[in-house]
mmCIF file with all atom_site columns, C-alpha atoms in Angstrom:
data_model
loop_
_atom_site.group_PDB
_atom_site.id
_atom_site.type_symbol
_atom_site.label_atom_id
_atom_site.label_alt_id
_atom_site.label_comp_id
_atom_site.label_asym_id
_atom_site.label_entity_id
_atom_site.label_seq_id
_atom_site.pdbx_PDB_ins_code
_atom_site.Cartn_x
_atom_site.Cartn_y
_atom_site.Cartn_z
_atom_site.occupancy
_atom_site.B_iso_or_equiv
_atom_site.pdbx_formal_charge
_atom_site.auth_seq_id
_atom_site.auth_comp_id
_atom_site.auth_asym_id
_atom_site.auth_atom_id
_atom_site.pdbx_PDB_model_num
ATOM 1   C CA . MET A 1 1   ? -15.453 -3.561  -4.526  1.00 82.00 ? 1   MET A CA 1
ATOM 2   C CA . PHE A 1 2   ? -12.338 -3.201  -2.446  1.00 88.00 ? 2   PHE A CA 1
ATOM 3   C CA . ASP A 1 3   ? -11.664 -4.272  1.126   1.00 92.00 ? 3   ASP A CA 1
ATOM 4   C CA . VAL A 1 4   ? -8.895  -4.077  3.696   1.00 94.00 ? 4   VAL A CA 1
ATOM 5   C CA . ALA A 1 5   ? -6.870  -6.752  5.363   1.00 95.00 ? 5   ALA A CA 1
ATOM 6   C CA . LYS A 1 6   ? -3.888  -6.776  7.880   1.00 95.00 ? 6   LYS A CA 1
ATOM 7   C CA . VAL A 1 7   ? -0.748  -8.869  7.439   1.00 95.00 ? 7   VAL A CA 1
ATOM 8   C CA . ALA A 1 8   ? 0.184   -11.237 10.226  1.00 94.00 ? 8   ALA A CA 1
ATOM 9   C CA . GLY A 1 9   ? 3.739   -12.887 9.801   1.00 93.00 ? 9   GLY A CA 1
ATOM 10  C CA . ILE A 1 10  ? 6.761   -12.425 7.599   1.00 93.00 ? 10  ILE A CA 1
ATOM 11  C CA . SER A 1 11  ? 6.108   -14.979 4.892   1.00 93.00 ? 11  SER A CA 1
ATOM 12  C CA . MET A 1 12  ? 5.783   -12.235 2.287   1.00 93.00 ? 12  MET A CA 1
ATOM 13  C CA . SER A 1 13  ? 8.606   -9.935  3.419   1.00 91.00 ? 13  SER A CA 1
ATOM 14  C CA . PRO A 1 14  ? 10.533  -7.969  2.480   1.00 90.00 ? 14  PRO A CA 1
ATOM 15  C CA . LEU A 1 15  ? 7.599   -6.667  0.247   1.00 91.00 ? 15  LEU A CA 1
ATOM 16  C CA . LEU A 1 16  ? 4.969   -7.016  2.905   1.00 93.00 ? 16  LEU A CA 1
ATOM 17  C CA . MET A 1 17  ? 5.693   -6.836  6.654   1.00 92.00 ? 17  MET A CA 1
ATOM 18  C CA . ASP A 1 18  ? 3.782   -7.971  9.756   1.00 94.00 ? 18  ASP A CA 1
ATOM 19  C CA . GLY A 1 19  ? 1.209   -5.290  10.472  1.00 94.00 ? 19  GLY A CA 1
ATOM 20  C CA . ASP A 1 20  ? 0.960   -3.824  7.004   1.00 95.00 ? 20  ASP A CA 1
ATOM 21  C CA . LEU A 1 21  ? -2.496  -3.002  5.759   1.00 95.00 ? 21  LEU A CA 1
ATOM 22  C CA . LEU A 1 22  ? -3.634  -4.307  2.371   1.00 96.00 ? 22  LEU A CA 1
ATOM 23  C CA . LEU A 1 23  ? -6.209  -2.947  -0.004  1.00 95.00 ? 23  LEU A CA 1
ATOM 24  C CA . PHE A 1 24  ? -7.552  -5.693  -2.102  1.00 95.00 ? 24  PHE A CA 1
ATOM 25  C CA . ARG A 1 25  ? -10.106 -6.214  -4.862  1.00 93.00 ? 25  ARG A CA 1
ATOM 26  C CA . LYS A 1 26  ? -12.674 -8.796  -3.859  1.00 91.00 ? 26  LYS A CA 1
ATOM 27  C CA . ARG A 1 27  ? -13.332 -11.810 -6.134  1.00 75.00 ? 27  ARG A CA 1
ATOM 28  C CA . ALA A 1 28  ? -10.973 -10.532 -8.848  1.00 67.00 ? 28  ALA A CA 1
ATOM 29  C CA . ASN A 1 29  ? -9.629  -13.015 -11.384 1.00 85.00 ? 29  ASN A CA 1
ATOM 30  C CA . CYS A 1 30  ? -5.850  -13.592 -10.619 1.00 92.00 ? 30  CYS A CA 1
ATOM 31  C CA . LEU A 1 31  ? -2.896  -14.242 -12.770 1.00 92.00 ? 31  LEU A CA 1
ATOM 32  C CA . PRO A 1 32  ? 0.508   -15.588 -12.007 1.00 93.00 ? 32  PRO A CA 1
ATOM 33  C CA . GLY A 1 33  ? 2.630   -12.963 -10.124 1.00 93.00 ? 33  GLY A CA 1
ATOM 34  C CA . ASP A 1 34  ? -0.529  -11.412 -8.348  1.00 94.00 ? 34  ASP A CA 1
ATOM 35  C CA . ILE A 1 35  ? -0.552  -11.192 -4.630  1.00 95.00 ? 35  ILE A CA 1
ATOM 36  C CA . VAL A 1 36  ? -3.858  -12.774 -3.345  1.00 96.00 ? 36  VAL A CA 1
ATOM 37  C CA . LEU A 1 37  ? -5.778  -13.478 -0.224  1.00 96.00 ? 37  LEU A CA 1
ATOM 38  C CA . TYR A 1 38  ? -6.624  -17.227 -0.205  1.00 95.00 ? 38  TYR A CA 1
ATOM 39  C CA . ARG A 1 39  ? -9.074  -18.765 2.237   1.00 94.00 ? 39  ARG A CA 1
ATOM 40  C CA . VAL A 1 40  ? -7.831  -22.120 3.609   1.00 92.00 ? 40  VAL A CA 1
ATOM 41  C CA . ASN A 1 41  ? -10.763 -22.457 5.929   1.00 91.00 ? 41  ASN A CA 1
ATOM 42  C CA . SER A 1 42  ? -13.143 -20.319 8.025   1.00 90.00 ? 42  SER A CA 1
ATOM 43  C CA . ASP A 1 43  ? -10.382 -19.374 10.461  1.00 89.00 ? 43  ASP A CA 1
ATOM 44  C CA . LEU A 1 44  ? -7.336  -18.986 8.098   1.00 91.00 ? 44  LEU A CA 1
ATOM 45  C CA . LEU A 1 45  ? -6.748  -16.467 5.354   1.00 93.00 ? 45  LEU A CA 1
ATOM 46  C CA . LEU A 1 46  ? -3.363  -16.512 3.636   1.00 94.00 ? 46  LEU A CA 1
ATOM 47  C CA . VAL A 1 47  ? -1.519  -13.783 1.762   1.00 96.00 ? 47  VAL A CA 1
ATOM 48  C CA . LYS A 1 48  ? 0.621   -15.328 -1.034  1.00 95.00 ? 48  LYS A CA 1
ATOM 49  C CA . ARG A 1 49  ? 1.867   -14.798 -4.592  1.00 95.00 ? 49  ARG A CA 1
ATOM 50  C CA . VAL A 1 50  ? 0.320   -16.759 -7.386  1.00 95.00 ? 50  VAL A CA 1
ATOM 51  C CA . ASP A 1 51  ? 2.963   -19.069 -8.933  1.00 94.00 ? 51  ASP A CA 1
ATOM 52  C CA . GLY A 1 52  ? 0.698   -20.719 -11.420 1.00 94.00 ? 52  GLY A CA 1
ATOM 53  C CA . ILE A 1 53  ? -2.955  -21.180 -12.373 1.00 93.00 ? 53  ILE A CA 1
ATOM 54  C CA . LYS A 1 54  ? -4.427  -23.676 -14.793 1.00 93.00 ? 54  LYS A CA 1
ATOM 55  C CA . ASN A 1 55  ? -7.971  -25.300 -15.195 1.00 92.00 ? 55  ASN A CA 1
ATOM 56  C CA . GLY A 1 56  ? -9.186  -24.021 -11.775 1.00 90.00 ? 56  GLY A CA 1
ATOM 57  C CA . VAL A 1 57  ? -6.083  -25.199 -9.906  1.00 94.00 ? 57  VAL A CA 1
ATOM 58  C CA . ILE A 1 58  ? -3.736  -22.577 -8.262  1.00 96.00 ? 58  ILE A CA 1
ATOM 59  C CA . SER A 1 59  ? -0.199  -22.779 -6.841  1.00 96.00 ? 59  SER A CA 1
ATOM 60  C CA . LEU A 1 60  ? 0.939   -20.200 -4.264  1.00 95.00 ? 60  LEU A CA 1
ATOM 61  C CA . VAL A 1 61  ? 4.405   -19.212 -3.015  1.00 94.00 ? 61  VAL A CA 1
ATOM 62  C CA . SER A 1 62  ? 5.813   -16.986 -0.281  1.00 93.00 ? 62  SER A CA 1
ATOM 63  C CA . ASP A 1 63  ? 8.138   -14.153 -1.282  1.00 92.00 ? 63  ASP A CA 1
ATOM 64  C CA . ASN A 1 64  ? 10.305  -14.759 1.812   1.00 92.00 ? 64  ASN A CA 1
ATOM 65  C CA . GLN A 1 65  ? 12.656  -17.510 0.705   1.00 86.00 ? 65  GLN A CA 1
ATOM 66  C CA . TRP A 1 66  ? 13.740  -18.115 4.443   1.00 88.00 ? 66  TRP A CA 1
ATOM 67  C CA . THR A 1 67  ? 10.357  -19.326 5.596   1.00 81.00 ? 67  THR A CA 1
ATOM 68  C CA . GLU A 1 68  ? 8.583   -22.593 4.927   1.00 77.00 ? 68  GLU A CA 1
ATOM 69  C CA . SER A 1 69  ? 4.886   -23.013 5.045   1.00 76.00 ? 69  SER A CA 1
ATOM 70  C CA . SER A 1 70  ? 3.375   -25.977 6.990   1.00 73.00 ? 70  SER A CA 1
ATOM 71  C CA . LEU A 1 71  ? 0.593   -26.035 4.362   1.00 81.00 ? 71  LEU A CA 1
ATOM 72  C CA . ASN A 1 72  ? 0.758   -27.526 0.919   1.00 84.00 ? 72  ASN A CA 1
ATOM 73  C CA . LEU A 1 73  ? 0.483   -24.474 -1.482  1.00 89.00 ? 73  LEU A CA 1
ATOM 74  C CA . SER A 1 74  ? 0.299   -26.426 -4.651  1.00 92.00 ? 74  SER A CA 1
ATOM 75  C CA . ASP A 1 75  ? -2.820  -27.832 -6.371  1.00 92.00 ? 75  ASP A CA 1
ATOM 76  C CA . LEU A 1 76  ? -5.282  -25.566 -4.573  1.00 93.00 ? 76  LEU A CA 1
ATOM 77  C CA . CYS A 1 77  ? -8.697  -24.860 -5.560  1.00 91.00 ? 77  CYS A CA 1
ATOM 78  C CA . ALA A 1 78  ? -8.737  -21.345 -7.375  1.00 92.00 ? 78  ALA A CA 1
ATOM 79  C CA . ASN A 1 79  ? -12.202 -20.458 -6.266  1.00 92.00 ? 79  ASN A CA 1
ATOM 80  C CA . ARG A 1 80  ? -10.949 -19.936 -2.696  1.00 94.00 ? 80  ARG A CA 1
ATOM 81  C CA . VAL A 1 81  ? -9.077  -16.760 -3.801  1.00 95.00 ? 81  VAL A CA 1
ATOM 82  C CA . VAL A 1 82  ? -10.803 -14.019 -1.926  1.00 95.00 ? 82  VAL A CA 1
ATOM 83  C CA . GLY A 1 83  ? -9.196  -11.167 -3.705  1.00 95.00 ? 83  GLY A CA 1
ATOM 84  C CA . VAL A 1 84  ? -6.093  -9.638  -5.374  1.00 95.00 ? 84  VAL A CA 1
ATOM 85  C CA . VAL A 1 85  ? -3.877  -7.229  -3.399  1.00 95.00 ? 85  VAL A CA 1
ATOM 86  C CA . VAL A 1 86  ? -3.669  -3.834  -5.198  1.00 94.00 ? 86  VAL A CA 1
ATOM 87  C CA . ALA A 1 87  ? -1.933  -1.780  -2.552  1.00 94.00 ? 87  ALA A CA 1
ATOM 88  C CA . SER A 1 88  ? -0.315  -1.707  0.835   1.00 94.00 ? 88  SER A CA 1
ATOM 89  C CA . LEU A 1 89  ? 0.321   0.764   3.610   1.00 93.00 ? 89  LEU A CA 1
ATOM 90  C CA . SER A 1 90  ? 3.235   0.058   5.892   1.00 90.00 ? 90  SER A CA 1
ATOM 91  C CA . LYS A 1 91  ? 3.386   1.681   9.333   1.00 81.00 ? 91  LYS A CA 1
ATOM 92  C CA . ARG A 1 92  ? 6.948   0.158   9.947   1.00 75.00 ? 92  ARG A CA 1
ATOM 93  C CA . ARG A 1 93  ? 8.165   2.035   6.896   1.00 71.00 ? 93  ARG A CA 1
ATOM 94  C CA . ASN A 1 94  ? 6.901   5.430   7.841   1.00 76.00 ? 94  ASN A CA 1
ATOM 95  C CA . PHE A 1 95  ? 3.524   4.884   6.378   1.00 75.00 ? 95  PHE A CA 1
ATOM 96  C CA . LYS A 1 96  ? 4.835   4.031   2.935   1.00 77.00 ? 96  LYS A CA 1
ATOM 97  C CA . PHE A 1 97  ? 2.152   3.413   0.393   1.00 81.00 ? 97  PHE A CA 1
ATOM 98  C CA . GLN A 1 98  ? 2.870   0.888   -2.377  1.00 79.00 ? 98  GLN A CA 1
ATOM 99  C CA . ILE A 1 99  ? 0.944   -0.095  -5.454  1.00 78.00 ? 99  ILE A CA 1
ATOM 100 C CA . HIS A 1 100 ? 1.333   -3.722  -6.330  1.00 78.00 ? 100 HIS A CA 1
ATOM 101 C CA . SER A 1 101 ? 1.917   -5.156  -9.806  1.00 68.00 ? 101 SER A CA 1
ATOM 102 C CA . ARG A 1 102 ? 2.278   -8.735  -11.029 1.00 64.00 ? 102 ARG A CA 1
ATOM 103 C CA . ARG A 1 103 ? 6.134   -8.611  -11.054 1.00 59.00 ? 103 ARG A CA 1
ATOM 104 C CA . ARG A 1 104 ? 7.876   -10.485 -8.370  1.00 55.00 ? 104 ARG A CA 1
ATOM 105 C CA . PRO A 1 105 ? 10.544  -8.410  -6.664  1.00 53.00 ? 105 PRO A CA 1
ATOM 106 C CA . GLU A 1 106 ? 14.151  -9.135  -7.291  1.00 52.00 ? 106 GLU A CA 1
ATOM 107 C CA . LEU A 1 107 ? 15.907  -10.461 -4.217  1.00 45.00 ? 107 LEU A CA 1
#
């Protein structure tokens, strides 16, 4: 099953921009390099890249090296991953549609 989310912020730029729409697969197993939606609490859903996962513990990172998160993104509970991003649509880039793989983009 798939669902849609909207990016708010610049922590995943240049790949994902504020306002981009994300197509994600709900409850999918994730692997290092995947872009995931992670539920911090009932009010906050993050879009981050999986840096590592082991024994039900996950570490996340932002693609934008110039931003810092106020949240600890290491040693998180992996069962809070809502889904894995499979594609995005960017209005700011003339409705560019991108398929997302596990490879982290070169900066």
